[in-house]
Coordinates of C-alpha atoms in Angstrom, one line a residue:
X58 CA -9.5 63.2 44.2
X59 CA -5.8 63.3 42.8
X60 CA -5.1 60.2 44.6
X61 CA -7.6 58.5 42.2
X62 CA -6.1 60.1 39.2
X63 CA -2.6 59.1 40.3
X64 CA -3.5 55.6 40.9
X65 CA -6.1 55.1 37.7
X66 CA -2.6 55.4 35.7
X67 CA -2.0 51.9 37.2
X68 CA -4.9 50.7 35.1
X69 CA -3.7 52.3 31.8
X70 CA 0.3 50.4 32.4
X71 CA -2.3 46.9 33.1
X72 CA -3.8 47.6 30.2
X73 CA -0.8 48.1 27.9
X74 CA 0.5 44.8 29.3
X75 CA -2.1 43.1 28.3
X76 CA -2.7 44.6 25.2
X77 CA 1.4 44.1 24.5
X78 CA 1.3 47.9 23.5
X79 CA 4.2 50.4 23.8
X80 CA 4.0 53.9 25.3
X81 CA 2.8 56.3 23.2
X82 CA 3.5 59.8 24.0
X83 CA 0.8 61.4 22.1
X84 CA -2.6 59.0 21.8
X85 CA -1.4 57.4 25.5
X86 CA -0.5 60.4 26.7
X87 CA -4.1 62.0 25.5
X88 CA -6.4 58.8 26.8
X89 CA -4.8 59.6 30.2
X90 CA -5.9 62.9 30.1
X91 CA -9.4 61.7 29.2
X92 CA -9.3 59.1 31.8
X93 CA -8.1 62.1 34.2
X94 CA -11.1 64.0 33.3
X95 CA -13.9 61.1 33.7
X96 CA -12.2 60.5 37.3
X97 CA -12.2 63.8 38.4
X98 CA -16.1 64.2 38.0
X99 CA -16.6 61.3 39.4
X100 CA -14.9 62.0 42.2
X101 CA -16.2 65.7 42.9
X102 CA -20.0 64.6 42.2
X103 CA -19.4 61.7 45.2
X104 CA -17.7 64.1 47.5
X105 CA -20.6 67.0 46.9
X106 CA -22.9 64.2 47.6
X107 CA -21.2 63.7 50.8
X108 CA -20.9 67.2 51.7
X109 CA -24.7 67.4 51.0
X110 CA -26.0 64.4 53.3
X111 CA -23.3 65.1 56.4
X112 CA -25.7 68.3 57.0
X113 CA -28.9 65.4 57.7
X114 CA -26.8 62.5 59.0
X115 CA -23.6 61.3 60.7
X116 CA -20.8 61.3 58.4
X117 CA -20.0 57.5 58.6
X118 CA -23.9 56.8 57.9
X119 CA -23.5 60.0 55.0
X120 CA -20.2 57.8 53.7
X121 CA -22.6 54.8 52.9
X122 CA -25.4 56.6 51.9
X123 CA -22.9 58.6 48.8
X124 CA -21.7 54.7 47.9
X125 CA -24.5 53.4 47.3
X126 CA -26.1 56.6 45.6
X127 CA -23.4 57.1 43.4
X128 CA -23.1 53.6 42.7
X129 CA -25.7 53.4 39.5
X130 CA -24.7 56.6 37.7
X131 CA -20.8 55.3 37.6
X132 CA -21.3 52.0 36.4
X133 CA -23.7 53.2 33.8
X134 CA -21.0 55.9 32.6
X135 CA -18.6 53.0 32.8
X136 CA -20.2 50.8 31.2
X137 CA -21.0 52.3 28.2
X138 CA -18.2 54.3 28.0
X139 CA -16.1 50.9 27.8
X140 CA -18.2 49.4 25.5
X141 CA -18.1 52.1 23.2
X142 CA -14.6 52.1 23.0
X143 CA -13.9 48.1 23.2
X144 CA -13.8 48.2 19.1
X145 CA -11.1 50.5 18.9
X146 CA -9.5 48.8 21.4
X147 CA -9.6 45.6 19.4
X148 CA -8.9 47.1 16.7
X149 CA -12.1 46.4 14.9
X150 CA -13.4 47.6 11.3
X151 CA -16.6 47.0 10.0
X152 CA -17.5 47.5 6.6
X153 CA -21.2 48.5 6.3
X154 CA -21.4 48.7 2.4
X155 CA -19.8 45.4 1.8
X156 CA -20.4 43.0 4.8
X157 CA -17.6 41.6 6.6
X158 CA -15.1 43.4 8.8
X159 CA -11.2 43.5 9.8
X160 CA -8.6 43.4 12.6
X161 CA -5.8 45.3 13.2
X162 CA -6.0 47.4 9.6
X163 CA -3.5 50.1 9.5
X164 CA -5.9 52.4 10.4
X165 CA -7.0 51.4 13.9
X166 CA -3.7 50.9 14.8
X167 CA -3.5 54.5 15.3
X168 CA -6.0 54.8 18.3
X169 CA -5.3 51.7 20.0
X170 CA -3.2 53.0 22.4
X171 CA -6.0 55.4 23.7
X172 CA -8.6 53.5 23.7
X173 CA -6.7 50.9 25.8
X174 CA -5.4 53.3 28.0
X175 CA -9.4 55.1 28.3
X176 CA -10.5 51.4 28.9
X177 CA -8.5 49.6 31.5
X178 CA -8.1 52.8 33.0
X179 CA -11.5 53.2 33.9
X180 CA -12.4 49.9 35.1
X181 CA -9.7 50.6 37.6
X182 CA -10.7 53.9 38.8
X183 CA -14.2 52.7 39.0
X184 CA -13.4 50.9 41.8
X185 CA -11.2 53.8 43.4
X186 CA -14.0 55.7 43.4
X187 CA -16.6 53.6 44.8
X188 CA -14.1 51.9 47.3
X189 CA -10.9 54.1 48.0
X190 CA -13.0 57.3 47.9
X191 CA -15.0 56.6 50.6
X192 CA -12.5 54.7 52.5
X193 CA -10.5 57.8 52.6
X194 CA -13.3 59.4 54.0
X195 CA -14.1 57.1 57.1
X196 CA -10.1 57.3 57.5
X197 CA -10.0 60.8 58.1
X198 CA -13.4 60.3 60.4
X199 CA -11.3 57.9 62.7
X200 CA -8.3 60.1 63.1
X201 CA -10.1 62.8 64.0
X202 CA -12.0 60.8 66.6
X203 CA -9.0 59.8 68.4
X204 CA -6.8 62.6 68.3
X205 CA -9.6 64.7 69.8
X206 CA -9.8 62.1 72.4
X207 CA -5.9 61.3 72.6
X208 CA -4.8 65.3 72.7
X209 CA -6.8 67.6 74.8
X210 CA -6.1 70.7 72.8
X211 CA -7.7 69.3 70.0
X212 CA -10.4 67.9 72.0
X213 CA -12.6 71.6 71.1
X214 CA -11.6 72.0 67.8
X215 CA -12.6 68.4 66.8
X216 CA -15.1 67.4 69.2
X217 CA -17.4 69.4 68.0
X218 CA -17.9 67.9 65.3
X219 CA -18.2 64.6 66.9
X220 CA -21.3 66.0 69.1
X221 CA -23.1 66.9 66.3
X222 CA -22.7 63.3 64.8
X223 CA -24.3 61.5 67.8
X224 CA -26.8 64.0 67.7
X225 CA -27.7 63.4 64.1
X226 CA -27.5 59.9 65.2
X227 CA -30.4 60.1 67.7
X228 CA -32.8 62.0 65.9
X229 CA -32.2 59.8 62.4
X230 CA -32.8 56.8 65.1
X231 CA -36.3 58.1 65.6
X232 CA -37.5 58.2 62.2
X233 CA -35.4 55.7 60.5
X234 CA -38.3 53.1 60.4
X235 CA -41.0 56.3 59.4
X236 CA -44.0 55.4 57.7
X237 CA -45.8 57.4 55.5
X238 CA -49.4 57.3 55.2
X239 CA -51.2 59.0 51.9
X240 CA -54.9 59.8 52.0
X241 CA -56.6 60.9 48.7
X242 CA -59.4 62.3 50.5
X243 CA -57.4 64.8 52.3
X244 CA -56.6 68.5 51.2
X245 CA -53.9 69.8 49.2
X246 CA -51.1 71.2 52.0
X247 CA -50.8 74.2 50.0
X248 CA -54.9 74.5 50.4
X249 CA -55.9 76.2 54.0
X250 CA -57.9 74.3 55.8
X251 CA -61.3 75.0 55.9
X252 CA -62.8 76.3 59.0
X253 CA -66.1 76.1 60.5
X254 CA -68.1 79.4 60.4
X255 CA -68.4 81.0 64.2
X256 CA -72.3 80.4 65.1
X257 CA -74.1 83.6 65.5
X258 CA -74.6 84.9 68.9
X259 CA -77.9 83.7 70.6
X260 CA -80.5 86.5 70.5
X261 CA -80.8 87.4 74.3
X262 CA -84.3 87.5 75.7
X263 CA -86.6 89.9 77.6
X264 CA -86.2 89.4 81.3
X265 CA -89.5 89.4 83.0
X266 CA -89.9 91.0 86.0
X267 CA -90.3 89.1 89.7
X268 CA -93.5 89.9 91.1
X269 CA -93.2 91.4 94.9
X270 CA -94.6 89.9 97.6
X271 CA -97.7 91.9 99.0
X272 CA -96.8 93.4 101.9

């Protein structure tokens, strides 16, 4: 997680570039602490996510599934984030009363270097955390693998894990390709099932008696 926020300043010195813009200590400084923010919960909800699906599935296969989970809510929030902020960036003023609008007034000038810095910033760490994130991830997966198989002391501390991967792996195997079947005509699951009334015992009849052979 601080990696990201480390390297999404990379995005804010792009943007500044490009922009032409000087460092602002104070509206700069404050859209990298927003940017810091928005990173930081993007990063924590992914990991929890991942945290969350390594208890069903092996964590490679729990890597993948967090990608592409986590994939929809952080465009969306980057998305609109950006495009709410792209006319400050510009610069842009429109006048509602009197029709028509304006660049650069003296006024937006004042908030351009955060918005850029918000902006470019973002786009950058989107991709750190739908890329690097999980990259990280499968890194420290690997390592682990093959120092428990390269030292033998850390063979039980970190093979354990490793057992319990292959054994999510086999039982996900089984019902990866599940189908599932709804019948409407079926009860409720939180309904008991009805069962059939015992039959009442057959009424037991008189037993006649053998007549004996004349002697």
């Amino acid at each position: 997680v601080l990696i990201a926020v480390v390297l999404s300043t990379t995005g804010v010195l792009i943007g500044m570039l490009v922009m032409d813009q000087t460092f602002s200590i104070i509206m700069t400084g404050t859209g990298i602490v927003a940017l810091a923010e928005i990173v930081v919960n993007n990063n924590i909800v992914l990991i929890d996510t991942y945290q969350e699906f390594i208890r069903y599935m092996p964590r490679i296969e729990a890597i993948v599934r967090t990608a592409e989970q986590r994939l929809r809510p952080v465009m969306l929030t980057t998305i609109t984030t950006m495009a709410g902020l792209m006319p400050m960036m510009l610069g842009l003023n429109i006048d509602f009363m009197n029709g028509g609008y304006t660049l650069d007034s003296p006024t937006s000038m004042w908030w351009k270097p955060l918005a850029t810095a918000v902006v470019f910033g973002l786009g950058v760490s989107t991709v750190l955390t739908l890329v690097l994130t999980p990259a990280l991830l499968a890194a420290r997966i690997w390592i682990e693998s093959g120092l428990a198989a390269i030292v033998p002391g850390l063979r039980a501390l970190l093979g354990g894990q490793a057992r319990a991967d292959r054994a999510l792996n086999r039982r996900s195997g089984r019902v990866r390709h599940a189908e599932i079947i709804w019948d409407p005509t079926a009860a409720p699951l939180t309904e008991e099932p009805a069962t059939a009334e015992p039959a009442p015992p057959a009424a037991a009849t008189p037993s006649r008696p053998r007549p004996h052979a004349a002697e």
